XYZ file of N, CA and C in Angstrom:
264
model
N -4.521 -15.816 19.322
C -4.849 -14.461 18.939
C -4.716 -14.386 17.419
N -5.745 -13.757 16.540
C -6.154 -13.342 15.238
C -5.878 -12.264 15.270
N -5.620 -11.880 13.492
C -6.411 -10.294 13.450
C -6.244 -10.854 11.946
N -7.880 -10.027 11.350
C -7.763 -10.089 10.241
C -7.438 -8.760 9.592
N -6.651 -8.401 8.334
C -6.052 -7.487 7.786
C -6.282 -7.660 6.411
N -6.160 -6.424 5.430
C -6.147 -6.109 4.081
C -5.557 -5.156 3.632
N -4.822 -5.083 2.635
C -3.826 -4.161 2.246
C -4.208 -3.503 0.952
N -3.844 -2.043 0.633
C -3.740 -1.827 -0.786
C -2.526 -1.139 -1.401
N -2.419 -1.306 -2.200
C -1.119 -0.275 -2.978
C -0.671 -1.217 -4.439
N -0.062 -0.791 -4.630
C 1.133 -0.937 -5.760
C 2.071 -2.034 -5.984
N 2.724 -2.336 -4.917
C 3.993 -3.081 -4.562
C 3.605 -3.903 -4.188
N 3.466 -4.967 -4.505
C 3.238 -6.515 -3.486
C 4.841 -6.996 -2.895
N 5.673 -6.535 -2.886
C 6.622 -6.618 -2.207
C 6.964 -5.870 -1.377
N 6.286 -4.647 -1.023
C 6.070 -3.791 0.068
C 5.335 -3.841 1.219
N 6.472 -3.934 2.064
C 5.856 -4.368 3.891
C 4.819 -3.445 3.942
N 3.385 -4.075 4.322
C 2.597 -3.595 4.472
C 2.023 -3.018 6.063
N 2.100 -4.469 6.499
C 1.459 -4.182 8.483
C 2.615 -5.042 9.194
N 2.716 -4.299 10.458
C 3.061 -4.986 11.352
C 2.026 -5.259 12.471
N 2.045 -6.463 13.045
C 1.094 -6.462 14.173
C 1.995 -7.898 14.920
N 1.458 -7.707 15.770
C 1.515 -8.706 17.374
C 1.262 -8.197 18.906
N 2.056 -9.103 19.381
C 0.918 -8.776 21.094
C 2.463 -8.568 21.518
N 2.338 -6.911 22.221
C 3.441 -6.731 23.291
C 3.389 -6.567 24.954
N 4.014 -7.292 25.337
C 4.249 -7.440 27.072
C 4.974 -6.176 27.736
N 4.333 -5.654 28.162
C 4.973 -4.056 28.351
C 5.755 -4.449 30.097
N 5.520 -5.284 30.823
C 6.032 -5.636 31.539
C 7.241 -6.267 31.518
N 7.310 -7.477 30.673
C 8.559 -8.014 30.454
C 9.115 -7.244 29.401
N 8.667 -6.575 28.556
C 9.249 -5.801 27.560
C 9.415 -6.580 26.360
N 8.665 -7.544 26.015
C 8.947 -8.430 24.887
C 7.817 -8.327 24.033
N 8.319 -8.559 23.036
C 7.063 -8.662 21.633
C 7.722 -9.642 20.552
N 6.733 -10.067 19.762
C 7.300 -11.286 18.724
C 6.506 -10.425 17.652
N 6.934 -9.489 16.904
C 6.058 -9.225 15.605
C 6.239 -9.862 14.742
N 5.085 -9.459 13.410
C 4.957 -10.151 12.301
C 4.937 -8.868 11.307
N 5.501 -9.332 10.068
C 5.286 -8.575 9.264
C 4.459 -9.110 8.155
N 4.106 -8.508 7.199
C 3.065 -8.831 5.916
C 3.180 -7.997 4.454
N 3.751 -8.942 3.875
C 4.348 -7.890 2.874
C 2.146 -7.405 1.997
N 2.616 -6.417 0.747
C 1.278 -6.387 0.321
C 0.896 -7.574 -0.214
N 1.783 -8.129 -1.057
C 1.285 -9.076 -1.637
C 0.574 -10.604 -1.237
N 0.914 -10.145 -0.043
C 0.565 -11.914 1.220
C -1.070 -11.192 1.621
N -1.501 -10.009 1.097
C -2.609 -9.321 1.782
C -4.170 -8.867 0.961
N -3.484 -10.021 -0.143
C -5.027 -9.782 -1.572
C -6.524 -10.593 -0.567
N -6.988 -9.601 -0.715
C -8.495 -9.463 0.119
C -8.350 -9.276 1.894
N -9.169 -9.842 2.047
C -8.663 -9.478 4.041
C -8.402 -11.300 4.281
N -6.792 -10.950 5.121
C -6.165 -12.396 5.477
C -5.893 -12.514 6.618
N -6.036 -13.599 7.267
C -5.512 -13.404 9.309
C -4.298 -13.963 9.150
N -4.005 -13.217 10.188
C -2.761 -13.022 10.496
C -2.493 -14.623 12.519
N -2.311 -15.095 12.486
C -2.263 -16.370 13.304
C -1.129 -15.238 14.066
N -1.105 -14.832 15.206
C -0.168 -14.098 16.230
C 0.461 -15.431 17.356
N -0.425 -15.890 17.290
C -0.151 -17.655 18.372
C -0.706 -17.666 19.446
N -0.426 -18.633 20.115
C -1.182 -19.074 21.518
C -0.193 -18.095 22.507
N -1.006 -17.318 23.346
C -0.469 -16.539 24.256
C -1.477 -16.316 25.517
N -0.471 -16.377 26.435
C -1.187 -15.776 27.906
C -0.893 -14.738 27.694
N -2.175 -14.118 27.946
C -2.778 -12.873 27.845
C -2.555 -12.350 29.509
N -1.816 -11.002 29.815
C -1.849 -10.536 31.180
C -2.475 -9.100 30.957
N -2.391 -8.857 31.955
C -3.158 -6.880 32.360
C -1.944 -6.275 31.660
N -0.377 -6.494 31.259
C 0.176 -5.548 30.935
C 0.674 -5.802 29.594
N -0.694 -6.179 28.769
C -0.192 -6.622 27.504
C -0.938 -5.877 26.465
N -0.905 -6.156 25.077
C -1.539 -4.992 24.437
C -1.267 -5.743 22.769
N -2.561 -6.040 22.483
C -2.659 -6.415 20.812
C -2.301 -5.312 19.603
N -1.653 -5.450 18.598
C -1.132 -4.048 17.801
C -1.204 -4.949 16.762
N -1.867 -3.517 15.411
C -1.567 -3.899 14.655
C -1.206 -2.041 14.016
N -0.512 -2.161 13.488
C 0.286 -0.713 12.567
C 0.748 -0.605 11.401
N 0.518 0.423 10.521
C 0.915 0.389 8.931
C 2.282 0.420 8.833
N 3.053 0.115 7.853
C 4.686 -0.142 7.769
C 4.527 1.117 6.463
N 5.455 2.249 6.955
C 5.561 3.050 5.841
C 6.740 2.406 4.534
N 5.554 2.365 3.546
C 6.323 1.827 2.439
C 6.261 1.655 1.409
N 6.929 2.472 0.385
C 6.659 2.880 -1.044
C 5.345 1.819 -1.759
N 4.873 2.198 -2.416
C 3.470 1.821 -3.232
C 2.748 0.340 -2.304
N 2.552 0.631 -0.685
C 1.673 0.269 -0.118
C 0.882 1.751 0.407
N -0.601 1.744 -0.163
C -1.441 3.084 0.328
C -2.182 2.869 1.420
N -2.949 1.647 1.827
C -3.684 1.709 3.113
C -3.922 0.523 3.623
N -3.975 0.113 5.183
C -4.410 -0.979 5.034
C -5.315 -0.947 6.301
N -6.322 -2.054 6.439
C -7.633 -2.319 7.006
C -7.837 -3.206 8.286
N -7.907 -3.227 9.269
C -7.836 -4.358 10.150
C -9.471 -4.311 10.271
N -9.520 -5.165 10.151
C -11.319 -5.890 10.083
C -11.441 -5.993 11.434
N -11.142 -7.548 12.134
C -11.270 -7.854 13.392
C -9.997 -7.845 14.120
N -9.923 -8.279 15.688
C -9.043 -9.295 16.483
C -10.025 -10.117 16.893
N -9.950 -11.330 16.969
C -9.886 -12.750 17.725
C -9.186 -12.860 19.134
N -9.454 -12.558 19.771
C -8.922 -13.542 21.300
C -9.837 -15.080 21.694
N -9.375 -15.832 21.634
C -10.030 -17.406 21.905
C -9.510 -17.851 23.274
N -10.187 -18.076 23.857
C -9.477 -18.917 25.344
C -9.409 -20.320 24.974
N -8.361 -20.665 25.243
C -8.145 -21.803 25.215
C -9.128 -23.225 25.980
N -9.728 -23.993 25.785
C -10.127 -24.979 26.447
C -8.999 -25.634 27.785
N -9.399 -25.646 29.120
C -8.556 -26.300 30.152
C -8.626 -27.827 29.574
N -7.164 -28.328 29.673
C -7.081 -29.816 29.902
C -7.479 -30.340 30.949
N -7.712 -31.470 30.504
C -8.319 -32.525 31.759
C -6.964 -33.062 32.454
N -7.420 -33.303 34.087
C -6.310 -33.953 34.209
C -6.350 -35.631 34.266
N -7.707 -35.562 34.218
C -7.867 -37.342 33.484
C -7.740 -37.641 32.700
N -7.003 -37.247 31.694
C -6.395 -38.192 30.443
C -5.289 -39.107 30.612
């Protein structure tokens, strides 16, 4: 799972986005944060290899935070993985 993101403001040391994938079933999430300065032009964000279920949910959300003003989510990416063979 992707998402690409772009930030603007002031502060390049100001948390800009949070995003990741939460399991509302098990109740777990692994977020990421992105300060502004990790966010000059639009950058993806790598969330990781995840099984994807019905009670899950991709996020991405602004981090309120002094001289960050807006930020942009372009895309998400979901990729299925290729099945292994079991003839190798």
């Amino acid at each position: 799972v992707w998402i690409s993101v772009r930030a603007e403001g002031s502060n390049p040391e100001g948390v800009a986005i949070l995003a990741g994938v939460y399991d509302a079933a098990n109740r777990k999430d692994q977020p990421q944060t992105r300060k502004l300065g990790e966010l000059d032009g639009y950058h993806w964000i790598d969330l990781g290899e995840i099984s994807l279920g019905p009670s899950m949910s991709v996020y991405a959300a602004p981090v309120i935070s002094e001289g960050v003003d807006n930020i942009y989510i372009d895309r998400i990416i979901l990729a299925r993985q290729p099945k292994q063979s079991e003839n190798l």
